[in-house]
Amino acid sequence: MLVPTDNLKAQTATSEFQLLLDSLKQLDAEQYFTPAKEFGESILKKEGLASEPKIKMDILYTLANVYFKSDEFEKGQPHAEEIIDIAYVTEDYTRMVKAYDLIGLAFFEYSEYDSTKFYLFKSASIAEDHDLDLYPRTLVNMAWINGLMDNEEEEIGYYIKSLEVVETKPLLDQKGGIRAKAYGGLGDYYTRNGDYEEASQYFEKKLALGKETENITAQFESYLGLGTLYSKEDFLNVEKGEEAYFHLTRDTLNATPFVHGLGYLGLGRLYVTAEDYPKGLQAFEDAYDIFIQFNSNDYHSRIETEIANIQLKLGNLSSANNWINKALSNATATHLANRERNALRIRYKIDSAQADFRSAFNNYQRYRVIDDSLNSEESKQRIEELEVKYETEQTENQNLLLKNDLAMKEADLKQKAIIQTVFAVVAFLLAVLAYVIYKADRRKKKLNLALKQKNELISKQKEELQFKTDKLQIINSQLKALFDFRKDLTRMIAHDMKNPLNSIIGLSSTINDDKKVDSITKSGYQLLNLVTNMLEVEKMQEVKIDPKKEKVYLDELVKEAREQVELLVAAKSIVFQNLLPKKLSLQGDRHLLVRVLVNLLTNAIKYSENGDVIKIYHQHKDGMLGIVIQDEGAGISSERLPFIFEKFWQGEQRNSGLATSNGLGLTYCKMAIEAHEGKIGVESELGGGTKVTFFLPYNGEEVSPALEV
């Protein structure tokens, strides 16, 4: 029997593409990622591949996986998304589920848990709707990601549901893999929640199942779970814990070096809990010797952090410092946010033990920022973005179906018009009409199904968002406590520094024959100004400022402020021009306004060169009186200008010749001026000097500027 030529060509093309796919998979298996990427992209460009959608999807899947392994997410995701588009048209839901899983797990590698959950949820929904054999596995995946996100109710719900499915359909879990993961997940859940007896029962179930099915991996995971359980402080049993971990470290027949490493890692944690630090240190070092053979920044950072913690407890600060620096380097090298958070928690403790409190405070802030970011408001925004993306994806798929339908109709019409009579044309049109109605009905059902899925997703997301809102409230209360601690610490340090500074200034002012003493006095005034700013800003933030207004002459305020910065003026031979008329006055708080002028003059002097001119003059505008302090200094760049009134902002001080500020002077000025119902602004450009103007309410007559200094 002869085979038609067209069929032979199709079979030949299929065989060719299958061979290319097999070669691509071989390159992936042997980890030749660079040639695999080049080879995969070349296959996609070949003609005729579109007529083999299943093979094309398998090629896209393998290529996307290679990109993800090569840490090129932005190149791998479009290929995985294309699988979903093709699978939607061809109704190949199994490959669609695998593509969603692939993208979700790729997001997991970047600690993008919300995105991981979104794609795994899509996978589980499709598997359930189409009764796929993959459904139990997708439920276990959903349980796993919810466990990582601390959504414990959802986690245990998915594990229990997966067990129910395989109990009703045992053929879906003939090898016991789903049950093993569910037992292990439930054991982990009960371990975290302190129900250790229940946890041990599930780990023993998993161990028995592993022995029954000869699943070595399940047995090792069970021993890890039992070892972790017996390492808990309130369930500590060193003998049983060692017994579990020794199954991993001493098995030379089935256990790989990786399993040995996990066993030593668990032993280290067991001994640390038992406060047997020398044994714990030895176990972690044995684990490190094993994992250093693997290219795993994750495990390197974990073990380095553990060793640093033990060295800290033993008082070996130098060694602890070296290990924690390694841990931070490995964590940041591959964007492991959770590992960086754990390392920073030890880092700031080491800094505190070394009395480096500034570094300790900075590292503690970094630790809290990363810890908060893992479960922050960004999660909500990411979910909203993914919802929009999902809607767009559905619209594009619908448009693709419409285009395909239109192309098919046009081809059929042309063919029938040539070979059929008018009667055949009428019959064809009736058939097309019936076909359109049928497709419209199917499309309507699909749209209704998609709408149902989206409504269910939105309902679950609302529950998740409510839980995260509650969690954010707890985090906010913790941040408030940290802020109160920092505020009290700042006030205490500044207050304790103020009296010694006054003593230093007073003693140095009695000696007039030593230039070094003048320098001490000048620095003392500057430091006193910094400390005063710290105290005043903290006080203004605590309570609402109520200025004690009285009639004040601006010329007198300037003179009083000038006296406080006289040493700074003399140090740089500044030419000081006060162009304020003596009769110019307004209602204001003398103390607050003098402090404002001292801060603004100090800044002007600081950024001026020797012999520069500083002017003070006034202007009237919209019923307000403006006081202008203008210098010829270095100026401020346009990038820095919007931030100068923020707390702790500092300009470029390297060439100022004066002490470093704490960035609170302009913050104080803004708060004091706004307390007078005024406003303050800055005009400046780099290399062109700076002009600071503050406006205060003024009810008097307009006064012309003074004509001379």
XYZ file of C-alpha atoms in Angstrom:
709
model
C 0.000 0.000 0.000
C 1.426 3.372 -1.082
C 1.628 6.257 1.416
C 0.613 9.694 0.003
C 3.530 12.024 -0.698
C 2.139 14.762 1.586
C 1.958 12.308 4.488
C 5.559 11.222 3.880
C 6.738 14.850 3.946
C 4.831 15.532 7.167
C 6.271 12.413 8.818
C 9.786 13.369 7.675
C 9.424 16.925 9.079
C 8.120 15.569 12.368
C 11.026 13.145 12.660
C 13.502 15.928 11.875
C 12.108 18.267 14.535
C 11.942 15.411 17.059
C 15.633 14.694 16.504
C 16.449 18.382 16.967
C 14.428 18.426 20.197
C 16.261 15.342 21.480
C 19.616 17.003 20.748
C 18.534 20.162 22.578
C 17.488 18.117 25.618
C 20.843 16.335 25.576
C 22.707 19.673 25.655
C 20.523 20.753 28.574
C 21.118 17.504 30.476
C 24.892 17.837 30.037
C 24.680 21.516 31.141
C 26.089 22.929 27.909
C 23.864 25.964 28.336
C 25.499 28.417 25.905
C 25.417 26.081 22.856
C 21.952 24.923 23.976
C 20.619 28.501 23.815
C 22.132 29.128 20.380
C 20.902 25.762 19.056
C 17.382 26.225 20.487
C 16.988 29.697 18.976
C 18.098 28.371 15.580
C 15.453 25.600 15.713
C 12.699 28.144 16.364
C 13.621 29.958 13.140
C 13.145 26.861 10.950
C 10.247 26.738 8.518
C 7.466 24.264 9.181
C 7.835 24.226 12.971
C 4.511 26.010 13.410
C 2.734 22.988 11.932
C 4.116 20.859 14.789
C 2.674 22.688 17.859
C 3.474 19.950 20.397
C 7.116 19.674 19.360
C 7.402 23.473 19.207
C 6.038 23.766 22.761
C 8.526 21.137 23.987
C 11.392 23.058 22.313
C 10.196 26.324 23.881
C 9.938 24.608 27.270
C 13.479 23.211 27.126
C 14.914 26.517 25.878
C 13.093 28.559 28.560
C 14.387 26.166 31.219
C 17.951 26.628 29.940
C 17.596 30.423 30.157
C 16.240 30.177 33.709
C 19.158 27.957 34.750
C 21.523 30.533 33.221
C 19.954 33.308 35.333
C 18.497 34.985 32.212
C 14.891 35.261 33.349
C 13.966 38.067 30.954
C 14.849 35.830 27.973
C 13.265 32.661 29.299
C 9.870 34.070 30.327
C 8.703 35.070 26.783
C 9.337 31.500 25.559
C 7.334 30.042 28.442
C 4.527 32.559 27.813
C 4.455 31.513 24.135
C 3.828 27.916 25.253
C 0.740 29.135 27.128
C -0.524 30.988 24.023
C -0.107 27.926 21.775
C -1.569 25.569 24.390
C -4.617 27.827 24.743
C -5.332 27.602 20.998
C -4.642 23.857 20.757
C -6.314 23.104 24.119
C -3.184 21.297 25.297
C -3.807 21.922 28.990
C -1.091 19.567 30.238
C 1.661 21.597 28.549
C -0.058 24.786 29.700
C 0.152 23.615 33.319
C 3.836 22.743 32.944
C 4.577 26.179 31.465
C 2.841 27.966 34.341
C 4.803 25.802 36.810
C 8.077 26.616 35.034
C 7.505 30.400 35.258
C 6.357 30.181 38.877
C 9.440 28.250 39.978
C 11.681 30.686 38.060
C 10.151 33.567 40.039
C 10.864 31.577 43.219
C 14.598 31.625 42.465
C 14.406 35.444 42.730
C 12.408 35.278 46.017
C 9.360 36.702 44.163
C 6.934 34.632 46.233
C 3.766 36.499 45.195
C 4.513 35.970 41.500
C 5.386 32.327 42.202
C 2.060 31.852 43.942
C 0.136 33.527 41.107
C 1.519 31.202 38.419
C 1.242 28.053 40.564
C -2.362 28.973 41.347
C -3.087 29.292 37.607
C -1.507 25.864 37.111
C -3.622 24.265 39.854
C -6.840 25.895 38.601
C -6.348 24.646 35.035
C -5.407 21.148 36.242
C -8.545 20.992 38.391
C -10.892 22.360 35.713
C -9.676 19.832 33.141
C -9.228 16.890 35.547
C -5.560 16.423 34.652
C -3.337 13.751 36.179
C -1.036 16.594 37.233
C -3.677 17.996 39.612
C -2.360 16.419 42.873
C 1.157 17.663 42.122
C -0.103 21.218 41.577
C -1.879 21.072 44.945
C 1.382 20.098 46.653
C 3.120 23.023 44.893
C 0.457 25.429 46.170
C 0.863 24.060 49.695
C 4.626 24.505 49.462
C 4.572 28.174 48.335
C 1.897 29.095 50.883
C 4.092 27.548 53.573
C 7.021 29.722 52.504
C 4.756 32.798 52.672
C 3.493 31.865 56.169
C -0.058 31.322 54.867
C -0.395 28.311 57.127
C -4.154 27.746 56.801
C -3.907 27.607 53.011
C -0.782 25.455 53.240
C -2.381 22.718 55.350
C -5.589 22.935 53.280
C -3.748 22.187 50.026
C -1.781 19.308 51.583
C -4.960 17.699 52.935
C -6.743 18.200 49.601
C -3.870 16.506 47.737
C -4.165 13.483 50.052
C -7.928 13.340 49.473
C -7.446 13.360 45.684
C -4.899 10.508 45.644
C -7.022 8.481 48.080
C -9.969 8.632 45.643
C -7.665 8.105 42.625
C -4.768 5.891 43.785
C -3.436 5.501 40.226
C -2.367 9.164 40.288
C 0.174 8.344 43.013
C 1.363 4.810 42.378
C 4.928 5.587 43.463
C 3.828 7.474 46.590
C 5.562 10.733 45.692
C 2.507 12.953 46.294
C 1.722 11.337 49.646
C 5.357 11.595 50.701
C 5.441 15.335 49.979
C 2.098 15.883 51.726
C 3.185 13.900 54.826
C 6.443 15.842 54.914
C 4.674 19.172 54.434
C 2.200 18.422 57.232
C 5.083 17.353 59.461
C 6.825 20.679 58.767
C 3.573 22.566 59.437
C 2.996 20.949 62.818
C 6.687 21.427 63.684
C 6.402 25.168 63.068
C 3.247 25.366 65.146
C 4.701 23.473 68.101
C 2.533 20.343 67.799
C 5.581 18.094 67.853
C 3.792 14.808 68.566
C 1.543 15.285 65.532
C 4.574 16.290 63.456
C 6.506 13.149 64.436
C 3.555 10.957 63.352
C 3.549 12.443 59.849
C 7.331 12.140 59.500
C 7.104 8.481 60.591
C 4.315 7.951 57.998
C 6.551 9.409 55.315
C 9.472 7.239 56.459
C 7.318 4.077 56.389
C 6.006 5.009 52.914
C 9.564 5.613 51.703
C 10.660 2.184 52.895
C 7.545 0.535 51.413
C 8.063 2.111 47.975
C 11.882 1.937 48.206
C 11.973 5.716 47.818
C 15.399 6.635 49.218
C 14.752 10.367 48.831
C 11.571 10.176 50.935
C 13.485 8.265 53.624
C 16.253 10.874 53.756
C 13.701 13.711 53.886
C 11.949 11.933 56.774
C 15.195 11.670 58.721
C 15.799 15.386 58.080
C 12.311 16.204 59.349
C 12.736 14.066 62.485
C 16.172 15.562 63.113
C 14.756 19.069 62.805
C 11.923 18.142 65.147
C 14.231 16.803 67.856
C 16.428 19.915 67.516
C 13.617 22.152 68.756
C 14.443 23.798 72.074
C 11.178 22.720 73.732
C 11.303 19.183 72.220
C 15.061 18.709 72.357
C 16.293 15.115 72.230
C 19.958 14.993 71.286
C 20.071 11.185 71.162
C 17.113 10.837 68.759
C 18.276 13.829 66.728
C 21.742 12.330 66.289
C 20.197 8.981 65.340
C 18.154 10.650 62.566
C 21.038 12.720 61.200
C 23.530 9.829 61.385
C 21.331 8.002 58.831
C 22.333 10.780 56.424
C 25.983 11.340 57.341
C 26.988 7.670 57.653
C 25.106 6.176 54.689
C 27.820 5.382 52.156
C 25.598 3.260 49.897
C 22.683 5.507 48.864
C 23.436 8.959 50.250
C 25.140 11.481 47.967
C 27.632 14.088 49.223
C 24.780 16.590 49.136
C 22.745 14.433 51.545
C 25.794 14.058 53.790
C 26.090 17.848 53.832
C 22.459 18.243 54.863
C 23.030 15.756 57.689
C 26.024 17.680 59.048
C 24.064 20.925 58.685
C 21.258 19.459 60.808
C 23.716 18.106 63.387
C 25.235 21.572 63.723
C 21.846 23.100 64.501
C 21.059 20.276 66.964
C 24.278 20.881 68.911
C 23.757 24.671 68.894
C 20.310 24.203 70.417
C 21.909 21.952 73.063
C 24.550 24.730 73.555
C 27.312 22.283 72.685
C 29.074 24.885 70.535
C 32.362 23.007 69.845
C 30.435 20.032 68.391
C 28.143 22.401 66.509
C 31.113 24.252 65.037
C 32.724 20.978 63.918
C 29.475 19.803 62.285
C 29.036 23.061 60.383
C 32.658 22.994 59.226
C 32.148 19.404 57.971
C 29.026 20.579 56.107
C 30.949 23.528 54.658
C 33.746 21.264 53.389
C 31.071 19.326 51.457
C 28.982 22.216 50.109
C 32.032 24.210 49.015
C 32.279 21.614 46.220
C 28.879 22.738 44.905
C 28.187 26.021 43.159
C 25.525 27.033 45.672
C 25.697 30.544 47.094
C 22.534 29.721 49.023
C 24.035 26.907 51.117
C 27.384 28.684 51.390
C 25.671 31.730 52.895
C 23.542 29.589 55.250
C 26.519 27.707 56.721
C 28.774 30.771 56.880
C 26.075 32.583 58.854
C 25.737 29.640 61.264
C 29.531 29.458 61.816
C 29.700 33.226 62.363
C 26.929 32.931 64.969
C 28.810 30.227 66.895
C 32.069 32.187 66.756
C 30.164 35.190 68.121
C 28.809 33.097 70.985
C 32.338 31.790 71.705
C 33.680 35.358 71.714
C 35.881 34.896 68.627
C 34.876 38.224 67.081
C 37.593 38.327 64.410
C 36.627 34.901 63.075
C 32.925 35.745 63.339
C 33.568 38.918 61.347
C 35.353 37.014 58.536
C 32.616 34.366 58.252
C 29.716 36.833 58.230
C 31.411 38.893 55.499
C 31.593 35.721 53.377
C 27.916 35.034 54.074
C 26.860 38.535 52.998
C 29.004 38.330 49.855
C 27.400 35.038 48.766
C 23.889 36.263 49.604
C 24.185 39.503 47.629
C 25.997 37.858 44.692
C 22.838 35.970 43.678
C 20.165 38.278 45.161
C 19.232 35.906 48.012
C 17.190 38.370 50.059
C 16.299 35.925 52.837
C 19.942 34.840 53.269
C 21.095 38.470 53.292
C 18.489 39.224 55.975
C 19.724 36.338 58.169
C 23.371 37.357 57.736
C 22.608 41.000 58.596
C 20.920 39.842 61.803
C 24.275 38.361 62.921
C 26.260 41.226 61.354
C 24.730 43.948 63.536
C 25.183 41.801 66.656
C 28.897 41.411 65.855
C 29.160 45.183 65.317
C 27.532 45.776 68.704
C 29.935 43.336 70.378
C 32.827 45.286 68.784
C 31.320 48.581 70.091
C 30.857 49.821 66.494
C 27.383 51.150 67.241
C 27.047 53.251 64.080
C 27.650 50.194 61.866
C 25.407 48.137 64.135
C 22.576 50.636 63.718
C 23.044 50.887 59.918
C 23.128 47.100 59.505
C 20.099 46.713 61.748
C 18.211 49.157 59.526
C 19.239 47.163 56.422
C 18.083 43.969 58.143
C 14.663 45.454 58.914
C 14.227 46.885 55.410
C 14.903 43.489 53.777
C 12.777 41.661 56.359
C 9.846 44.002 55.714
C 10.284 43.886 51.928
C 9.775 40.094 51.856
C 6.155 40.684 52.936
C 5.393 44.319 52.053
C 2.913 46.516 50.250
C 4.739 45.650 47.032
C 2.944 42.326 47.152
C -0.353 44.069 46.605
C 1.008 46.047 43.660
C 2.513 42.908 42.114
C -0.821 41.083 42.347
C -2.584 44.006 40.667
C 0.010 44.006 37.872
C -0.414 40.276 37.371
C -4.215 40.666 37.242
C -3.858 43.239 34.448
C -1.385 40.972 32.682
C -3.795 38.032 32.981
C -6.673 40.065 31.494
C -4.422 41.224 28.637
C -3.302 37.646 28.029
C -6.907 36.454 27.781
C -7.791 39.258 25.340
C -4.798 38.410 23.137
C -5.757 34.733 23.124
C -9.313 35.598 22.115
C -8.031 37.807 19.287
C -5.763 34.980 18.145
C -8.719 32.594 18.012
C -10.767 35.110 16.020
C -7.922 35.572 13.536
C -7.563 31.805 13.103
C -11.309 31.401 12.591
C -11.334 34.188 9.995
C -8.435 32.665 8.067
C -10.141 29.262 7.989
C -13.402 30.757 6.727
C -11.686 32.695 3.936
C -9.797 29.598 2.755
C -12.960 27.478 2.755
C -14.962 30.098 0.861
C -12.331 30.399 -1.893
C -12.101 26.639 -2.347
C -15.869 26.090 -2.454
C -16.452 29.003 -4.823
C -14.253 27.337 -7.502
C -15.497 23.752 -7.442
C -19.160 23.966 -6.365
C -22.375 25.151 -7.896
C -24.658 27.892 -6.609
C -26.532 25.273 -4.600
C -23.252 24.103 -3.059
C -22.384 27.730 -2.227
C -25.716 28.137 -0.405
C -25.133 24.878 1.436
C -21.631 26.008 2.332
C -22.917 29.320 3.713
C -25.422 27.430 5.868
C -22.632 25.190 7.105
C -20.467 28.242 7.882
C -23.362 29.803 9.797
C -23.792 26.641 11.853
C -20.043 26.537 12.442
C -19.986 30.179 13.613
C -22.848 29.522 16.028
C -21.072 26.439 17.363
C -17.769 28.288 17.803
C -19.545 31.250 19.398
C -21.203 28.906 21.883
C -17.887 27.242 22.719
C -16.183 30.613 23.019
C -18.930 31.806 25.333
C -18.447 28.757 27.549
C -14.699 29.360 27.651
C -15.215 33.012 28.546
C -17.639 32.050 31.308
C -15.104 29.545 32.618
C -12.337 32.174 32.529
C -14.626 34.649 34.317
C -15.404 32.077 37.018
C -11.707 31.363 37.516
C -10.921 35.068 37.740
C -13.689 35.656 40.300
C -12.363 32.799 42.431
C -8.844 34.192 42.140
C -9.972 37.688 43.156
C -11.886 36.266 46.137
C -8.804 34.407 47.368
C -6.605 37.428 46.743
C -8.911 39.584 48.877
C -8.455 37.181 51.765
C -4.687 37.240 51.274
C -4.626 41.034 51.149
C -6.622 41.254 54.398
C -4.141 38.923 56.080
C -1.219 40.997 54.798
C -2.930 44.195 56.020
C -3.116 42.741 59.529
C 0.507 41.678 59.278
C 1.553 45.169 58.149
C -0.162 46.661 61.205
C 1.953 44.428 63.432
C 5.098 45.419 61.509
C 4.173 49.107 61.839
C 3.880 48.758 65.606
C 7.322 47.141 65.689
C 8.752 49.961 63.559
C 7.205 52.534 65.905
C 8.915 50.872 68.862
C 12.238 50.969 66.961
C 11.679 54.633 66.084
C 10.952 55.499 69.730
C 14.160 53.701 70.768
C 16.203 55.643 68.196
C 14.610 58.936 69.201
C 15.334 58.372 72.908
C 18.910 57.324 72.084
C 19.457 60.452 69.937
C 18.030 62.734 72.646
C 20.155 61.083 75.340
C 23.401 61.343 73.326
C 22.768 64.946 72.255
C 21.730 66.069 75.748
C 24.758 64.425 77.396
C 27.096 66.047 74.869
C 25.735 69.572 75.327
C 27.070 70.293 78.848
C 30.682 69.138 78.144
C 30.681 71.239 74.966
C 29.617 74.353 76.902
C 32.454 73.678 79.367
C 34.987 73.303 76.533
C 33.828 76.563 74.912
C 33.875 78.418 78.221
C 37.397 77.273 79.145
C 38.851 77.889 75.688
C 37.355 81.406 75.502
C 39.467 82.531 78.498
C 42.705 81.954 76.570
C 43.393 84.446 73.776
C 47.006 83.885 72.853
C 46.819 80.523 71.102
C 45.509 79.976 67.555
C 44.864 76.301 68.351
C 42.604 77.355 71.225
C 40.695 79.551 68.760
C 40.283 76.513 66.529
C 39.021 74.494 69.506
C 36.504 77.245 70.316
C 35.321 77.415 66.704
C 34.895 73.646 66.486
C 33.158 73.656 69.847
C 30.602 76.209 68.613
C 30.021 74.145 65.469
C 29.550 70.929 67.401
C 27.272 72.724 69.883
C 25.229 73.954 66.907
C 24.923 70.369 65.588
C 23.847 69.043 68.995
C 21.359 71.899 69.451
C 19.855 71.119 66.033
C 19.436 67.470 67.028
C 17.622 68.388 70.249
C 15.455 71.072 68.628
C 14.398 68.893 65.673
C 13.481 65.991 67.979
C 11.489 68.376 70.198
C 9.672 69.867 67.205
C 8.730 66.415 65.952
C 7.342 65.394 69.341
C 5.096 68.392 70.022
C 3.550 71.089 67.902
C 5.677 74.245 67.924
C 3.908 77.281 69.432
C 6.190 80.286 68.713
C 6.327 82.929 71.470
C 5.748 85.896 69.205
C 6.893 89.416 70.078
C 8.010 92.443 68.149
C 11.553 91.806 66.939
C 13.854 93.942 64.803
C 15.437 91.901 62.062
C 18.665 93.905 62.140
C 19.132 92.948 65.802
C 18.410 89.276 65.062
C 21.070 89.279 62.340
C 23.615 90.888 64.671
C 22.883 88.330 67.389
C 23.252 85.465 64.879
C 26.440 87.068 63.511
C 27.996 87.072 66.966
C 27.460 83.294 67.223
C 29.227 82.624 63.894
C 31.873 85.371 64.204
C 34.696 82.848 64.552
C 33.575 81.120 61.335
C 33.420 84.468 59.491
C 36.904 85.410 60.685
C 38.359 81.982 59.843
C 37.535 82.493 56.147
C 37.795 86.317 56.002
C 34.178 86.446 54.834
C 32.848 89.868 53.738
C 29.503 90.122 55.569
C 26.928 92.609 54.175
C 23.793 93.250 56.278
C 21.447 95.312 54.067
C 18.423 95.090 56.397
C 16.986 98.491 57.487
C 17.239 99.013 61.258
C 13.554 99.936 61.549
C 12.338 96.739 59.858
C 10.431 94.587 62.398
C 7.762 91.867 62.626
C 6.043 89.545 65.082
C 8.101 86.381 65.738
C 9.843 84.124 68.220
C 13.299 85.639 68.838
C 14.911 82.312 69.864
C 13.587 80.345 66.887
C 14.453 83.034 64.307
C 17.993 83.534 65.655
C 18.543 79.750 65.436
C 17.275 79.848 61.809
C 19.707 82.662 60.926
C 22.623 80.907 62.681
C 21.975 77.707 60.686
C 21.621 79.532 57.345
C 24.731 81.678 57.959
C 26.718 78.597 59.040
C 25.768 76.854 55.776
C 26.640 79.931 53.699
C 30.061 80.235 55.385
C 30.712 76.505 55.138
C 30.367 76.398 51.340
C 32.035 79.763 50.635
C 35.659 80.306 49.654
C 38.033 82.572 51.597
C 37.179 86.242 50.988
C 33.704 85.557 49.499
C 30.755 87.886 50.136
C 27.612 86.913 52.067
C 24.622 89.266 51.760
C 21.452 89.562 53.820
C 18.629 91.673 52.443
C 14.830 91.698 52.335
C 11.935 91.818 49.872
C 8.150 92.122 50.012
C 5.822 89.709 48.247
C 2.085 88.935 48.567
C 1.749 90.440 52.041
C 4.803 88.596 53.350
C 8.304 89.710 54.260
C 11.159 87.718 52.718
C 14.655 87.513 54.206
C 17.364 86.510 51.715
C 20.783 85.021 52.617
C 22.927 84.934 49.479
C 26.448 83.475 49.134
C 28.990 82.968 46.350
C 29.826 79.389 47.353
C 29.984 76.059 45.557
C 26.209 75.866 44.972
C 23.965 72.790 44.876
C 23.340 70.486 41.904
C 19.805 70.199 40.484
C 19.749 66.492 41.471
C 20.364 67.283 45.172
C 18.232 70.447 45.401
C 14.828 68.731 46.036
C 16.179 66.875 49.106
C 18.038 69.559 51.091
C 15.280 70.041 53.681
C 15.058 66.325 54.481
C 16.507 65.003 57.745
C 20.183 63.992 57.630
C 20.675 65.323 54.098
C 24.238 66.607 53.629
C 25.803 68.580 50.824
C 29.321 68.178 49.445
C 31.610 69.081 52.377
C 34.999 67.799 51.341
C 36.393 71.275 50.517
C 34.478 73.348 53.063
C 37.247 73.373 55.671
C 34.684 72.949 58.452
C 33.346 70.127 60.575
C 30.901 67.665 59.082
C 27.234 68.415 59.800
C 24.516 65.955 60.722
C 22.095 67.193 58.052
C 19.522 68.638 60.504
C 20.167 72.403 60.156
C 17.904 73.007 57.146
C 15.316 70.603 58.572
C 15.193 72.762 61.698
C 14.889 75.946 59.592
C 11.954 74.562 57.610
C 10.094 73.435 60.747
C 10.697 76.749 62.556
C 9.600 78.894 59.577
C 6.489 76.768 58.953
C 5.647 77.119 62.675
C 5.461 80.899 61.986
C 3.062 80.134 59.069
C 5.829 81.037 56.655
C 7.720 79.233 53.938
C 11.344 78.712 52.901
C 12.971 77.982 49.565
C 16.372 77.693 47.870
C 17.683 78.842 44.481
C 21.064 77.456 43.466
C 23.135 75.954 40.717
C 26.427 74.093 40.858
C 29.310 76.608 40.949
C 26.948 79.612 41.003
C 26.330 80.202 44.698
C 23.157 79.743 46.721
C 20.249 82.007 47.702
C 18.020 80.928 50.611
C 14.803 82.926 51.113
C 12.285 82.548 53.930
C 8.988 84.453 54.043
C 7.141 85.412 57.233
C 3.706 87.062 57.705
C 4.066 90.854 57.692
C 1.397 93.478 58.442
C 3.583 96.620 58.384
C 4.414 99.070 55.671
C 6.806 98.148 52.914
C 10.345 99.372 53.648
C 12.876 100.075 50.942
C 16.117 98.051 51.055
C 19.147 99.651 52.710
C 21.510 101.272 50.212
C 24.757 100.493 52.041
C 26.172 98.004 54.540
